PDB file of C-alpha atoms in Angstrom:
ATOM      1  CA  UNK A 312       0.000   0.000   0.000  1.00 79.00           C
ATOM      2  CA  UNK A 313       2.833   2.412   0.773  1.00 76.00           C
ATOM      3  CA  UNK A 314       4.808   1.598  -2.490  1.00 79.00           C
ATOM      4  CA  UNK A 315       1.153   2.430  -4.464  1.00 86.00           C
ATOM      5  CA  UNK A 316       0.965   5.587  -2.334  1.00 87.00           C
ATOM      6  CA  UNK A 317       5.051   6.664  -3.192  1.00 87.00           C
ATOM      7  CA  UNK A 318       4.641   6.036  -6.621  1.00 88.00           C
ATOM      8  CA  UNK A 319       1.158   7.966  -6.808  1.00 91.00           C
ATOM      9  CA  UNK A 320       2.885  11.020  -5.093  1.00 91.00           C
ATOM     10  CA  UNK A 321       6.080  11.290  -7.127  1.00 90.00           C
ATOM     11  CA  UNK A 322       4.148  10.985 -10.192  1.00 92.00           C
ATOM     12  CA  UNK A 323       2.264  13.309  -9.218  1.00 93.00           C
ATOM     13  CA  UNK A 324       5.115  15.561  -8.109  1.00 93.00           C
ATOM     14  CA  UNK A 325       7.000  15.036 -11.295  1.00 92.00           C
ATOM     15  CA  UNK A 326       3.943  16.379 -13.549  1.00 95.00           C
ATOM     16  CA  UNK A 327       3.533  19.792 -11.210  1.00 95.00           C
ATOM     17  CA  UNK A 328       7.126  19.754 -12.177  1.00 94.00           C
ATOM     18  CA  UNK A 329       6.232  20.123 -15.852  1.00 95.00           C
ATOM     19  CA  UNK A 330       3.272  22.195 -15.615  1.00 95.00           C
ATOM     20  CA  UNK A 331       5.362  24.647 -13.247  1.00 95.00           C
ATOM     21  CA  UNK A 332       8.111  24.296 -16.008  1.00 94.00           C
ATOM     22  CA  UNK A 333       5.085  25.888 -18.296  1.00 95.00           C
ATOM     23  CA  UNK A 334       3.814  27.786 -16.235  1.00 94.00           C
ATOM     24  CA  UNK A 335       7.738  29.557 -16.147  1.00 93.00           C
ATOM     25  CA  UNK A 336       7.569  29.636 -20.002  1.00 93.00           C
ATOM     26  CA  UNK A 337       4.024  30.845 -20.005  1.00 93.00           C
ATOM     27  CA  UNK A 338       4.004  33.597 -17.201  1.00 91.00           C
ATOM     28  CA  UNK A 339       7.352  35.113 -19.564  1.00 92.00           C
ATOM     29  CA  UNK A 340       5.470  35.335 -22.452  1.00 92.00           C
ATOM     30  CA  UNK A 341       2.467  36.898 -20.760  1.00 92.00           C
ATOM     31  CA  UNK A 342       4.975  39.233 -18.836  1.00 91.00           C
ATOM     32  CA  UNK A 343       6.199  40.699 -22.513  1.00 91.00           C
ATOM     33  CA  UNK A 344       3.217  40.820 -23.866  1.00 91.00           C
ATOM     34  CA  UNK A 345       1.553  43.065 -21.364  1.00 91.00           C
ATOM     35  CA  UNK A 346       5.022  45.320 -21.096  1.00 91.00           C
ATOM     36  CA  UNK A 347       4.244  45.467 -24.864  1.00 90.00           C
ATOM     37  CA  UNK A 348       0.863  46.404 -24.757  1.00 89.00           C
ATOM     38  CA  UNK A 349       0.992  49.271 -21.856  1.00 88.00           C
ATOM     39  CA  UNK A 350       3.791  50.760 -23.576  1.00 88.00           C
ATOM     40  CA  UNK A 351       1.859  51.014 -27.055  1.00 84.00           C
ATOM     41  CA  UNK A 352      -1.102  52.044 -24.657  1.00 81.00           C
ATOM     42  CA  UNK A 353       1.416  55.248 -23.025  1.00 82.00           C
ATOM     43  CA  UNK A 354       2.809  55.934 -26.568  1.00 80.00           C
ATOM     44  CA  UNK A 355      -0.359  56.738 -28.002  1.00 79.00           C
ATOM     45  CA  UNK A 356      -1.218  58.965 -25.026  1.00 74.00           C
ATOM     46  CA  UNK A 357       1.752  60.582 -25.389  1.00 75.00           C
ATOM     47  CA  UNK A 358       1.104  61.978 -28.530  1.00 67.00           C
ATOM     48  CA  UNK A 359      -0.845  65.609 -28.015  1.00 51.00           C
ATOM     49  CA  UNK A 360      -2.126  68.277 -29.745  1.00 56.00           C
ATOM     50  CA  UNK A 361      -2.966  71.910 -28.772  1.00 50.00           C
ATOM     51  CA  UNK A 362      -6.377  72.403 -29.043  1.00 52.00           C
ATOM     52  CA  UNK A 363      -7.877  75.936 -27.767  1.00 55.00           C
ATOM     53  CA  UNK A 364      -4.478  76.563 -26.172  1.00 55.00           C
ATOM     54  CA  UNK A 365      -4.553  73.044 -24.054  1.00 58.00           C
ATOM     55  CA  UNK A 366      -2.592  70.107 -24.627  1.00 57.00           C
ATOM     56  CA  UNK A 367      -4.875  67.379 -25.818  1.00 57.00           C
ATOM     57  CA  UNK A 368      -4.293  63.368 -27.185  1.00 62.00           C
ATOM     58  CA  UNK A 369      -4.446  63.594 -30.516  1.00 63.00           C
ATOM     59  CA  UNK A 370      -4.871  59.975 -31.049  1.00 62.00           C
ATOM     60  CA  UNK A 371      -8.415  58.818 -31.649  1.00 70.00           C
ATOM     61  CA  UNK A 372     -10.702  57.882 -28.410  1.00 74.00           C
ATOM     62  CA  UNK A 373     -11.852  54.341 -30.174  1.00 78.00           C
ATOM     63  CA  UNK A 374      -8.059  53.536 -30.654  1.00 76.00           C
ATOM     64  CA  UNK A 375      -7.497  54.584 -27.457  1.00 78.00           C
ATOM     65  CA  UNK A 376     -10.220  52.060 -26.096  1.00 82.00           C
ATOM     66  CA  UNK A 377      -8.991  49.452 -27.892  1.00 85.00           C
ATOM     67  CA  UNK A 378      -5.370  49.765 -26.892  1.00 83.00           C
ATOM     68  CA  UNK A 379      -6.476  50.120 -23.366  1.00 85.00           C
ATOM     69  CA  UNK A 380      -8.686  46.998 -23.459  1.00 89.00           C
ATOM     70  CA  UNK A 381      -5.244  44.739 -24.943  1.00 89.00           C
ATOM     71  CA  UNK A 382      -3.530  46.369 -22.159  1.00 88.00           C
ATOM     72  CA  UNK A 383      -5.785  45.102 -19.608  1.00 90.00           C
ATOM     73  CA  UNK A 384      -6.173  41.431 -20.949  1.00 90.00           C
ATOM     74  CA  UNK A 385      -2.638  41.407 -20.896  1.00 90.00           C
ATOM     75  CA  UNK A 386      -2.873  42.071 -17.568  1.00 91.00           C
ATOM     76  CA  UNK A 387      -5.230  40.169 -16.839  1.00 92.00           C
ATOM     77  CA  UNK A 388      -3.682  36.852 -18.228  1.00 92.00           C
ATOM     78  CA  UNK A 389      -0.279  37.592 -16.434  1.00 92.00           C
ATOM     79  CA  UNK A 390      -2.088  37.486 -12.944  1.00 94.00           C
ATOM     80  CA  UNK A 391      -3.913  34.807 -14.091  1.00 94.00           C
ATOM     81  CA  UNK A 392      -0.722  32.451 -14.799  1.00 94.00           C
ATOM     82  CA  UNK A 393       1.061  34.087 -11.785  1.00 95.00           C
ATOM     83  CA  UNK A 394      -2.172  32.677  -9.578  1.00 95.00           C
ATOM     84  CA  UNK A 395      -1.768  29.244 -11.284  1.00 95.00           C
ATOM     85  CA  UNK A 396       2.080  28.987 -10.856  1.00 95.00           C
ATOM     86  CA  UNK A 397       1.829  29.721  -6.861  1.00 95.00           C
ATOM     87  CA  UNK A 398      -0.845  27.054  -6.364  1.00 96.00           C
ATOM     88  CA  UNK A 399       1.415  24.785  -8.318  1.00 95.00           C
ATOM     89  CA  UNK A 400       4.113  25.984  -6.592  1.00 96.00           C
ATOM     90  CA  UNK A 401       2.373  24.836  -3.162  1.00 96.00           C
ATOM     91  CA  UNK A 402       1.113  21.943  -4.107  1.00 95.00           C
ATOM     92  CA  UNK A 403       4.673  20.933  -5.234  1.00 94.00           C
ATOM     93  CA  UNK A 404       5.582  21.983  -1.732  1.00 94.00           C
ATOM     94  CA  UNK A 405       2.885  19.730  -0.422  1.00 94.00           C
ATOM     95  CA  UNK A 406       3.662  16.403  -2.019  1.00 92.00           C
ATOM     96  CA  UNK A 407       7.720  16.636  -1.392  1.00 92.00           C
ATOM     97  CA  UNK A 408       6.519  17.025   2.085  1.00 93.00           C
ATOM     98  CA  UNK A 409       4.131  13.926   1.942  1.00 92.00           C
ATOM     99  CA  UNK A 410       7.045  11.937  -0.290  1.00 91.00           C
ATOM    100  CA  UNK A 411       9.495  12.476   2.359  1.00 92.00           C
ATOM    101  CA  UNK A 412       6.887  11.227   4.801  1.00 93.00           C
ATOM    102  CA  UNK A 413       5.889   8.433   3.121  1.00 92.00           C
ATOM    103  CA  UNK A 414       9.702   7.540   2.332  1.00 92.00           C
ATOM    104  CA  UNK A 415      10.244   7.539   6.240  1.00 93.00           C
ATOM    105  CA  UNK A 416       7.392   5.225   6.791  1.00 92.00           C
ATOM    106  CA  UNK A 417       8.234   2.480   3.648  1.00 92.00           C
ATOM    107  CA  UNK A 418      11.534   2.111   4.811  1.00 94.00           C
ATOM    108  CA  UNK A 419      10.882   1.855   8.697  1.00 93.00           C
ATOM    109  CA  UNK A 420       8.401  -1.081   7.512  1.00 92.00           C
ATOM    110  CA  UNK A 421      11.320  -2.576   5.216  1.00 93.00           C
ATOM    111  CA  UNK A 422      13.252  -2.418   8.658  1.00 94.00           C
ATOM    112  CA  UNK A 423      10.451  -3.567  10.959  1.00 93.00           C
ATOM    113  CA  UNK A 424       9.437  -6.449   8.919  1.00 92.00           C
ATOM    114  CA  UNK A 425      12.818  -8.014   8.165  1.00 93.00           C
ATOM    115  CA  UNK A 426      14.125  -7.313  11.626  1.00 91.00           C
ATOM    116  CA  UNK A 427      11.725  -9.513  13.037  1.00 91.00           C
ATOM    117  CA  UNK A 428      12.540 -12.491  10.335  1.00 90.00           C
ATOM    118  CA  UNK A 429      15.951 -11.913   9.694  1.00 90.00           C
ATOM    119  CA  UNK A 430      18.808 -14.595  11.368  1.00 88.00           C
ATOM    120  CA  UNK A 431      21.029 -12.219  14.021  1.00 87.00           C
ATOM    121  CA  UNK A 432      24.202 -11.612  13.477  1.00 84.00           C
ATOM    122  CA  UNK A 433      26.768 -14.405  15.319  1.00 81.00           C
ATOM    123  CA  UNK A 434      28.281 -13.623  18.362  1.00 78.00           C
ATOM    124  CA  UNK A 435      31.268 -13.229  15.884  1.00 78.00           C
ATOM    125  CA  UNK A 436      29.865 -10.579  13.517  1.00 76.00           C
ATOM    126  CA  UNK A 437      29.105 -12.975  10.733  1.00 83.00           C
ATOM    127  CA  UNK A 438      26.554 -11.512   8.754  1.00 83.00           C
ATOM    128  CA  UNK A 439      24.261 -15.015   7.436  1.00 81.00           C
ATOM    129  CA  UNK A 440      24.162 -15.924   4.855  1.00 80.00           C
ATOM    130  CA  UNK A 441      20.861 -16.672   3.599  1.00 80.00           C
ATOM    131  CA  UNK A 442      21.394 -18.601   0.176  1.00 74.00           C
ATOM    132  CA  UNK A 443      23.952 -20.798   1.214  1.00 65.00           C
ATOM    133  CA  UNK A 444      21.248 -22.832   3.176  1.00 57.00           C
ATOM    134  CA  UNK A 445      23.192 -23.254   6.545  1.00 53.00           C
ATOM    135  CA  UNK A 446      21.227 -25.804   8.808  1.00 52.00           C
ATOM    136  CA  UNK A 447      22.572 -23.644  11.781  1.00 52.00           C
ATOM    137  CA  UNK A 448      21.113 -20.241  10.576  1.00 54.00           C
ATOM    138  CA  UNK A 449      18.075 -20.251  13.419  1.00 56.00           C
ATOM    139  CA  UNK A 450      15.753 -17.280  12.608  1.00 56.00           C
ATOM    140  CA  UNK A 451      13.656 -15.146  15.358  1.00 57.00           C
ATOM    141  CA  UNK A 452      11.149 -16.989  17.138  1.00 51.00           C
ATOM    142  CA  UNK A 453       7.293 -15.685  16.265  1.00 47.00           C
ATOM    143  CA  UNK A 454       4.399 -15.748  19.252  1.00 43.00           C
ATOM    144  CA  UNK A 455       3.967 -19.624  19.061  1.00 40.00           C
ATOM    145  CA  UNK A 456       0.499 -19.294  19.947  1.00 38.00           C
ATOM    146  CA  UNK A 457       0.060 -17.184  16.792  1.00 36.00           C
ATOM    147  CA  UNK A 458       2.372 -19.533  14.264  1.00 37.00           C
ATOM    148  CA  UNK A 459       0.625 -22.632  15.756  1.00 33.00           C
ATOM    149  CA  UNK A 460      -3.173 -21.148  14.579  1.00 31.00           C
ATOM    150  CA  UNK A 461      -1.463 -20.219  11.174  1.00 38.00           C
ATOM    151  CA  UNK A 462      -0.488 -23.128  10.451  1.00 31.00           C
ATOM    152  CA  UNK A 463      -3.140 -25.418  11.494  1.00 37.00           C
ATOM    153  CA  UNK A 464      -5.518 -22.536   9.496  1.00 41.00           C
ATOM    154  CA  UNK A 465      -3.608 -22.752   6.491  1.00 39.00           C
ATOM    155  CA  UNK A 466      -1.991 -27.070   7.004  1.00 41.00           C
ATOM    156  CA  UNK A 467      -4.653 -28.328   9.303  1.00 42.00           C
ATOM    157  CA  UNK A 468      -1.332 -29.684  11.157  1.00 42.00           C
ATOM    158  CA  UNK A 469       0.578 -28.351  14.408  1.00 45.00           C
ATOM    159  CA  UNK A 470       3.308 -26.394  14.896  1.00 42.00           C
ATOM    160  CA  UNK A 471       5.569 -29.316  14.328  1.00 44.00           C
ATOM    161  CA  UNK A 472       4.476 -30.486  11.044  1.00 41.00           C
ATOM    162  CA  UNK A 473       6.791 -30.782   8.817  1.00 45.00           C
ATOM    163  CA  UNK A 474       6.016 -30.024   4.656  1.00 43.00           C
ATOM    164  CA  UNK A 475       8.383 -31.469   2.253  1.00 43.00           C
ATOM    165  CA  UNK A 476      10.584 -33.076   4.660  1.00 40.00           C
ATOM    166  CA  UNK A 477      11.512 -29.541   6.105  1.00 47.00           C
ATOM    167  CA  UNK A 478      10.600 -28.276   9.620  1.00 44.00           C
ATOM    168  CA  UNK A 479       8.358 -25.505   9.905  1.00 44.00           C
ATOM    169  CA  UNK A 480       9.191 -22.350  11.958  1.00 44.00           C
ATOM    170  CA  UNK A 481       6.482 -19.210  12.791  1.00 46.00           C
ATOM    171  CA  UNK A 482       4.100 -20.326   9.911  1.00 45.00           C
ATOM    172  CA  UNK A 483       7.231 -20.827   7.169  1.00 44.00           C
ATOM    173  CA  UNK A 484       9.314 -23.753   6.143  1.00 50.00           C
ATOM    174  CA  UNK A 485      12.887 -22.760   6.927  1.00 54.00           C
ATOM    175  CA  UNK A 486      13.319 -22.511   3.419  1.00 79.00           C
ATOM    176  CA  UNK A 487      10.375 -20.590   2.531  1.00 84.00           C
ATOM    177  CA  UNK A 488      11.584 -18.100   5.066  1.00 85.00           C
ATOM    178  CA  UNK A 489      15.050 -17.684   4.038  1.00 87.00           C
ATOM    179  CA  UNK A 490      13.216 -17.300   0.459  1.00 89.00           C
ATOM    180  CA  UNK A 491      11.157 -14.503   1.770  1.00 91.00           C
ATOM    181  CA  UNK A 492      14.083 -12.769   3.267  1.00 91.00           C
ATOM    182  CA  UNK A 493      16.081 -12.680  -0.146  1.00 92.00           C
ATOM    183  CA  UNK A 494      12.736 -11.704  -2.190  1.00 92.00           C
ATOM    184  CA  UNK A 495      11.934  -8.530   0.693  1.00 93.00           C
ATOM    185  CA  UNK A 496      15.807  -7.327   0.798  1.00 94.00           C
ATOM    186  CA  UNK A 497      15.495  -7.616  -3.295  1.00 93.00           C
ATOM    187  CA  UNK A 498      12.717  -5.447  -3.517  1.00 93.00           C
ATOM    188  CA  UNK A 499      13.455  -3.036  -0.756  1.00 94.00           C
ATOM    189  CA  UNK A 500      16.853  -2.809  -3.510  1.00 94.00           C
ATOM    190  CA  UNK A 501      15.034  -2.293  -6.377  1.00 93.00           C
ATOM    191  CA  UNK A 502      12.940   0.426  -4.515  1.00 92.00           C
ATOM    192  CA  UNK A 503      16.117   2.237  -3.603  1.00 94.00           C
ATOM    193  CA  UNK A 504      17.144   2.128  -7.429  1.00 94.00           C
ATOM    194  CA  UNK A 505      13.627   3.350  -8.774  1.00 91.00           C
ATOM    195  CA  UNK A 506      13.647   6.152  -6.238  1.00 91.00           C
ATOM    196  CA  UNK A 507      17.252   6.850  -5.650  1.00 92.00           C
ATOM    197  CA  UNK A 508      16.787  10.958  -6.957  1.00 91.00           C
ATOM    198  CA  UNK A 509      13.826  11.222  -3.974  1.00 90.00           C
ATOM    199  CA  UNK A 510      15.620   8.944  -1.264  1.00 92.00           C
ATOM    200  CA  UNK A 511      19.041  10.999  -1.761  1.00 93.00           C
ATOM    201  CA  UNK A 512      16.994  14.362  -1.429  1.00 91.00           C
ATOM    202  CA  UNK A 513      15.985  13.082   2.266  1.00 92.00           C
ATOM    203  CA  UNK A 514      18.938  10.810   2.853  1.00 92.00           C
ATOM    204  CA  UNK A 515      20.114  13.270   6.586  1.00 92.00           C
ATOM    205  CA  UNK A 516      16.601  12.353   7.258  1.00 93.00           C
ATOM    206  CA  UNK A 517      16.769   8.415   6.836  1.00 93.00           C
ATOM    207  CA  UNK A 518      20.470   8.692   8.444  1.00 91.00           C
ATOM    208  CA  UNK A 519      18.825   9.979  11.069  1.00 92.00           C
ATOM    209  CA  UNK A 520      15.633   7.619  11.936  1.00 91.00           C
ATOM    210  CA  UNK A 521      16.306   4.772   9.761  1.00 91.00           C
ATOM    211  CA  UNK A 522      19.486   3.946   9.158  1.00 89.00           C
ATOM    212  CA  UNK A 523      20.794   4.356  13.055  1.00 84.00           C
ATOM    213  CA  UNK A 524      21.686   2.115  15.910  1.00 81.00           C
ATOM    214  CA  UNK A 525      22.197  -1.985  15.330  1.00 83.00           C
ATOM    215  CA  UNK A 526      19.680  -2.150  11.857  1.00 89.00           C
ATOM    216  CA  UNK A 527      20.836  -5.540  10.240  1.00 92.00           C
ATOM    217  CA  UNK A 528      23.719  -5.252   8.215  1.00 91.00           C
ATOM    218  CA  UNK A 529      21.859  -7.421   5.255  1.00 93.00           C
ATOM    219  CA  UNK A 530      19.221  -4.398   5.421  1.00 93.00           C
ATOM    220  CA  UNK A 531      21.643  -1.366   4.801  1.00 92.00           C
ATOM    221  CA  UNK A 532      23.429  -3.451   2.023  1.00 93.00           C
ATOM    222  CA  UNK A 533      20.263  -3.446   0.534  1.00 94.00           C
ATOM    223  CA  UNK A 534      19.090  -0.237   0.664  1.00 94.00           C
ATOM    224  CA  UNK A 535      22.503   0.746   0.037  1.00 93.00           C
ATOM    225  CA  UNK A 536      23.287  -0.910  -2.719  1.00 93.00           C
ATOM    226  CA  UNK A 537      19.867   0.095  -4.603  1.00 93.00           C
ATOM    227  CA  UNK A 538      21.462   3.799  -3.810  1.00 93.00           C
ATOM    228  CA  UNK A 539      24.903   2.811  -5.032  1.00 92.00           C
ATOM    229  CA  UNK A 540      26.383   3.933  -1.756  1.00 89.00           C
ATOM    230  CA  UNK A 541      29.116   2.690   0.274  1.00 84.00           C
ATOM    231  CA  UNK A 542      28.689   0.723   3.506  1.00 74.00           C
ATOM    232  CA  UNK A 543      30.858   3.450   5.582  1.00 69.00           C
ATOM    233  CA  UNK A 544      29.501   6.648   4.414  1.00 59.00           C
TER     234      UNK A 544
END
């Protein structure tokens, strides 16, 4: 749900983008044309005539109308785009605000979620290693109670069943679980890749309240590597 939600907003950021790169254009345009059209407007009224002994326009009152009406259109449509580029401007504002929110969140539930499944680190600092299929790699132990009604929900067996010969831990075969693990550090990868221009923009932030303290070292290689960063920085 949060990946749908990050990929709704940065779309949507990245078209305000282009309409406020338009909008730049546009307002420029508009900005020259109604310089062009009060200056024709103050030429023409420039031009007098002594009538009667007083100084008087000598240009014609309907041309006079009809400049002054192009004037004020001109006008007109440079507030107009002005009041369009500030809303776009703030709604810009708006979604980097909810991206960086929403990029705080996804990755807190990448870390959640594979900190409770991931093997620990040995008492040696060996990071596991989760394709190699160690039979001494022992992963975090779920609420029993819970695992045991998933599995007989989903098995109709207990929480020592076994399925294909392999011994089932908290609702997964070991196997499955290590197979989960690779598939979730994959994609939390490839979602540092897609978004790496967004993530970098906000990366103090995710130093800050992500990335900290004792996260699993198979997590920040992850998101790391989808970032093409280095381990130490």
């Amino acid at each position: 749900i949060l990946r749908n939600t990050v990929s709704k907003t940065y779309n949507r950021i990245s078209d305000l983008r282009k309409e406020i790169q338009t909008l730049r254009k546009s307002i420029q345009v508009a900005k020259e044309a109604s310089a062009k059209a009060i200056k024709e407007l103050e030429e023409a009224k420039s031009i007098l005539e002594i009538v009667e002994g007083q100084p008087v326009s000598s240009e014609r009152p309907g041309r006079l109308r009809r400049l002054q009406g192009f004037a004020d259109k001109a006008k007109e449509e440079e507030v107009t785009i002005e009041e369009s580029l500030e809303a776009k401007q703030a709604l810009l504002a708006r979604g980097l605000e909810e991206g960086k929110e929403l990029l705080r969140l996804l990755f807190k539930s990448f870390v959640d979620v594979l900190t409770e499944r991931l093997p620990p680190v040995s008492a040696d600092g060996d990071v596991p290693n989760l394709r190699a299929g160690d039979p001494n790699v022992t992963f975090p132990a779920s609420d029993p109670e819970a695992a045991t009604m998933e599995i007989d929900d989903e098995n109709g067996a207990d929480n020592n069943s076994q399925v294909n010969g392999e011994n089932m831990k908290a609702g997964y075969t070991i196997g499955e679980l290590e197979q989960w693990c690779l598939c979730t550090l994959g994609y939390l990868k490839s979602f540092s890749r897609q978004y790496a221009t967004e993530i970098w923009s906000h990366i103090g932030m995710l130093d800050e309240e992500v990335f900290v303290g004792s996260i699993h070292p198979l997590i920040r290689k992850a998101a790391f590597s989808g970032l093409c960063r280095q381990m130490n920085q």
